[in-house]
Amino acid sequence: EPEVTQTPSHQVTQMGQEVILRCVPISNHLYFYWYRQILGQKVEFLVSFYNNEISEKSEIFDDQFSVERPDGSNFTLKIRSTKLEDSAMYFCASSDGGSNEKLFFGSGTQLSVL
Amino acid sequence: GNSVTQMEGPVTLSEEAFLTINCTYTATGYPSLFWYVQYPGEGLQLLLKATKADDKGSNKGFEATYRKETTSFHLEKGSVQVSDSAVYFCALAPTGGGNKLTFGTGTQLKVEL
């Protein structure tokens, strides 16, 4: 079965540093998402991306965050200047349509900001 | 806004025991409801869903019924196996569709022999 791939599985960074989390969505999918889960809290929606632009974003997704699809296969989340509170598990997801029935998630990147 | 509340874990059961993981939600209109499962080292996978009141979603022996009167979507399985050990997430999607899901905190299930 096709799967969404995320790298790295763990990322440790110093506060104030930039990080880029990488995702390879399923190849024929058109809609891409980032979610995150702070330890002990709920999985939260960050952003959705379609047709090379952000289609929706949450209030968490401020100017420190950006997303990009730099080529035909990768989908990245950049955090420009990390804060301690950015420590979380970040999940990438993709779907082939806007329907919520076909959302495929990656296994996540655990980001630790020290 | 929308929210999902599910029972806290971890839940530890013996093999063949009955499982219930409670989930309640707050939302306007008629959301779609989901259970996702995350096995160790893997991504979240859709386990089952229901898109309207009184619908029952089922998969792999798991069931959940969309109860609008109690705003609940409890997950049940009659006889759990060790291989069911995972984290289970209840989620909803807003009325009208879209993939901006609202999740609960997840409930870790551990099944022992």
JSON list of C-alpha atoms in Angstrom, two decimals, chain A residues 1-65:
[
{"chain": "A", "resi": 1, "resn": "GLU", "atom": "CA", "xyz": [0.00, 0.00, 0.00]},
{"chain": "A", "resi": 2, "resn": "PRO", "atom": "CA", "xyz": [1.33, 3.49, -0.78]},
{"chain": "A", "resi": 3, "resn": "GLU", "atom": "CA", "xyz": [2.42, 5.52, 2.19]},
{"chain": "A", "resi": 4, "resn": "VAL", "atom": "CA", "xyz": [3.38, 9.01, 3.25]},
{"chain": "A", "resi": 5, "resn": "THR", "atom": "CA", "xyz": [7.05, 9.22, 4.24]},
{"chain": "A", "resi": 6, "resn": "GLN", "atom": "CA", "xyz": [8.45, 11.72, 6.72]},
{"chain": "A", "resi": 7, "resn": "THR", "atom": "CA", "xyz": [12.07, 12.51, 7.48]},
{"chain": "A", "resi": 8, "resn": "PRO", "atom": "CA", "xyz": [13.75, 12.71, 9.87]},
{"chain": "A", "resi": 9, "resn": "SER", "atom": "CA", "xyz": [11.89, 10.67, 12.46]},
{"chain": "A", "resi": 10, "resn": "HIS", "atom": "CA", "xyz": [13.56, 12.71, 15.22]},
{"chain": "A", "resi": 11, "resn": "GLN", "atom": "CA", "xyz": [14.99, 16.22, 15.04]},
{"chain": "A", "resi": 12, "resn": "VAL", "atom": "CA", "xyz": [16.75, 18.03, 17.85]},
{"chain": "A", "resi": 13, "resn": "THR", "atom": "CA", "xyz": [17.50, 21.73, 17.49]},
{"chain": "A", "resi": 14, "resn": "GLN", "atom": "CA", "xyz": [18.48, 24.73, 19.54]},
{"chain": "A", "resi": 15, "resn": "MET", "atom": "CA", "xyz": [16.00, 27.49, 20.25]},
{"chain": "A", "resi": 16, "resn": "GLY", "atom": "CA", "xyz": [16.14, 30.16, 17.57]},
{"chain": "A", "resi": 17, "resn": "GLN", "atom": "CA", "xyz": [17.38, 27.81, 14.86]},
{"chain": "A", "resi": 18, "resn": "GLU", "atom": "CA", "xyz": [15.56, 27.11, 11.63]},
{"chain": "A", "resi": 19, "resn": "VAL", "atom": "CA", "xyz": [14.28, 23.61, 10.95]},
{"chain": "A", "resi": 20, "resn": "ILE", "atom": "CA", "xyz": [12.81, 22.01, 7.88]},
{"chain": "A", "resi": 21, "resn": "LEU", "atom": "CA", "xyz": [10.63, 18.94, 8.21]},
{"chain": "A", "resi": 22, "resn": "ARG", "atom": "CA", "xyz": [10.28, 16.88, 5.08]},
{"chain": "A", "resi": 23, "resn": "CYS", "atom": "CA", "xyz": [7.46, 14.79, 3.72]},
{"chain": "A", "resi": 24, "resn": "VAL", "atom": "CA", "xyz": [6.95, 12.76, 0.59]},
{"chain": "A", "resi": 25, "resn": "PRO", "atom": "CA", "xyz": [3.19, 12.46, 0.02]},
{"chain": "A", "resi": 26, "resn": "ILE", "atom": "CA", "xyz": [1.59, 9.69, -1.98]},
{"chain": "A", "resi": 27, "resn": "SER", "atom": "CA", "xyz": [2.47, 10.32, -5.59]},
{"chain": "A", "resi": 28, "resn": "ASN", "atom": "CA", "xyz": [-0.94, 10.98, -7.15]},
{"chain": "A", "resi": 29, "resn": "HIS", "atom": "CA", "xyz": [-2.29, 13.02, -4.24]},
{"chain": "A", "resi": 30, "resn": "LEU", "atom": "CA", "xyz": [-3.17, 16.66, -4.67]},
{"chain": "A", "resi": 31, "resn": "TYR", "atom": "CA", "xyz": [-3.92, 17.90, -1.14]},
{"chain": "A", "resi": 32, "resn": "PHE", "atom": "CA", "xyz": [-1.30, 18.16, 1.56]},
{"chain": "A", "resi": 33, "resn": "TYR", "atom": "CA", "xyz": [-1.50, 18.87, 5.27]},
{"chain": "A", "resi": 34, "resn": "TRP", "atom": "CA", "xyz": [0.54, 19.36, 8.40]},
{"chain": "A", "resi": 35, "resn": "TYR", "atom": "CA", "xyz": [-0.74, 18.51, 11.86]},
{"chain": "A", "resi": 36, "resn": "ARG", "atom": "CA", "xyz": [1.11, 18.48, 15.15]},
{"chain": "A", "resi": 37, "resn": "GLN", "atom": "CA", "xyz": [0.74, 16.97, 18.60]},
{"chain": "A", "resi": 38, "resn": "ILE", "atom": "CA", "xyz": [2.39, 18.47, 21.65]},
{"chain": "A", "resi": 39, "resn": "LEU", "atom": "CA", "xyz": [3.06, 15.76, 24.23]},
{"chain": "A", "resi": 40, "resn": "GLY", "atom": "CA", "xyz": [-0.09, 14.96, 26.16]},
{"chain": "A", "resi": 41, "resn": "GLN", "atom": "CA", "xyz": [-2.25, 17.26, 24.08]},
{"chain": "A", "resi": 42, "resn": "LYS", "atom": "CA", "xyz": [-4.51, 16.90, 21.08]},
{"chain": "A", "resi": 43, "resn": "VAL", "atom": "CA", "xyz": [-3.46, 16.50, 17.48]},
{"chain": "A", "resi": 44, "resn": "GLU", "atom": "CA", "xyz": [-3.91, 19.97, 15.97]},
{"chain": "A", "resi": 45, "resn": "PHE", "atom": "CA", "xyz": [-4.39, 21.07, 12.39]},
{"chain": "A", "resi": 46, "resn": "LEU", "atom": "CA", "xyz": [-1.72, 23.48, 11.14]},
{"chain": "A", "resi": 47, "resn": "VAL", "atom": "CA", "xyz": [-2.17, 24.01, 7.42]},
{"chain": "A", "resi": 48, "resn": "SER", "atom": "CA", "xyz": [-3.57, 22.61, 4.20]},
{"chain": "A", "resi": 49, "resn": "PHE", "atom": "CA", "xyz": [-2.02, 23.10, 0.78]},
{"chain": "A", "resi": 50, "resn": "TYR", "atom": "CA", "xyz": [-3.46, 22.65, -2.68]},
{"chain": "A", "resi": 51, "resn": "ASN", "atom": "CA", "xyz": [-2.47, 23.79, -6.15]},
{"chain": "A", "resi": 52, "resn": "ASN", "atom": "CA", "xyz": [0.77, 25.30, -4.85]},
{"chain": "A", "resi": 53, "resn": "GLU", "atom": "CA", "xyz": [-0.83, 27.54, -2.28]},
{"chain": "A", "resi": 54, "resn": "ILE", "atom": "CA", "xyz": [-2.13, 27.43, 1.25]},
{"chain": "A", "resi": 55, "resn": "SER", "atom": "CA", "xyz": [-5.85, 26.71, 1.25]},
{"chain": "A", "resi": 56, "resn": "GLU", "atom": "CA", "xyz": [-6.40, 26.96, 4.98]},
{"chain": "A", "resi": 57, "resn": "LYS", "atom": "CA", "xyz": [-4.30, 27.54, 8.09]},
{"chain": "A", "resi": 58, "resn": "SER", "atom": "CA", "xyz": [-4.88, 27.59, 11.81]},
{"chain": "A", "resi": 59, "resn": "GLU", "atom": "CA", "xyz": [-4.02, 30.37, 14.23]},
{"chain": "A", "resi": 60, "resn": "ILE", "atom": "CA", "xyz": [-0.99, 28.32, 15.27]},
{"chain": "A", "resi": 61, "resn": "PHE", "atom": "CA", "xyz": [0.46, 28.72, 11.78]},
{"chain": "A", "resi": 62, "resn": "ASP", "atom": "CA", "xyz": [1.94, 32.19, 12.21]},
{"chain": "A", "resi": 63, "resn": "ASP", "atom": "CA", "xyz": [4.70, 33.97, 10.30]},
{"chain": "A", "resi": 64, "resn": "GLN", "atom": "CA", "xyz": [7.31, 31.64, 11.77]},
{"chain": "A", "resi": 65, "resn": "PHE", "atom": "CA", "xyz": [5.89, 28.77, 9.76]}
]
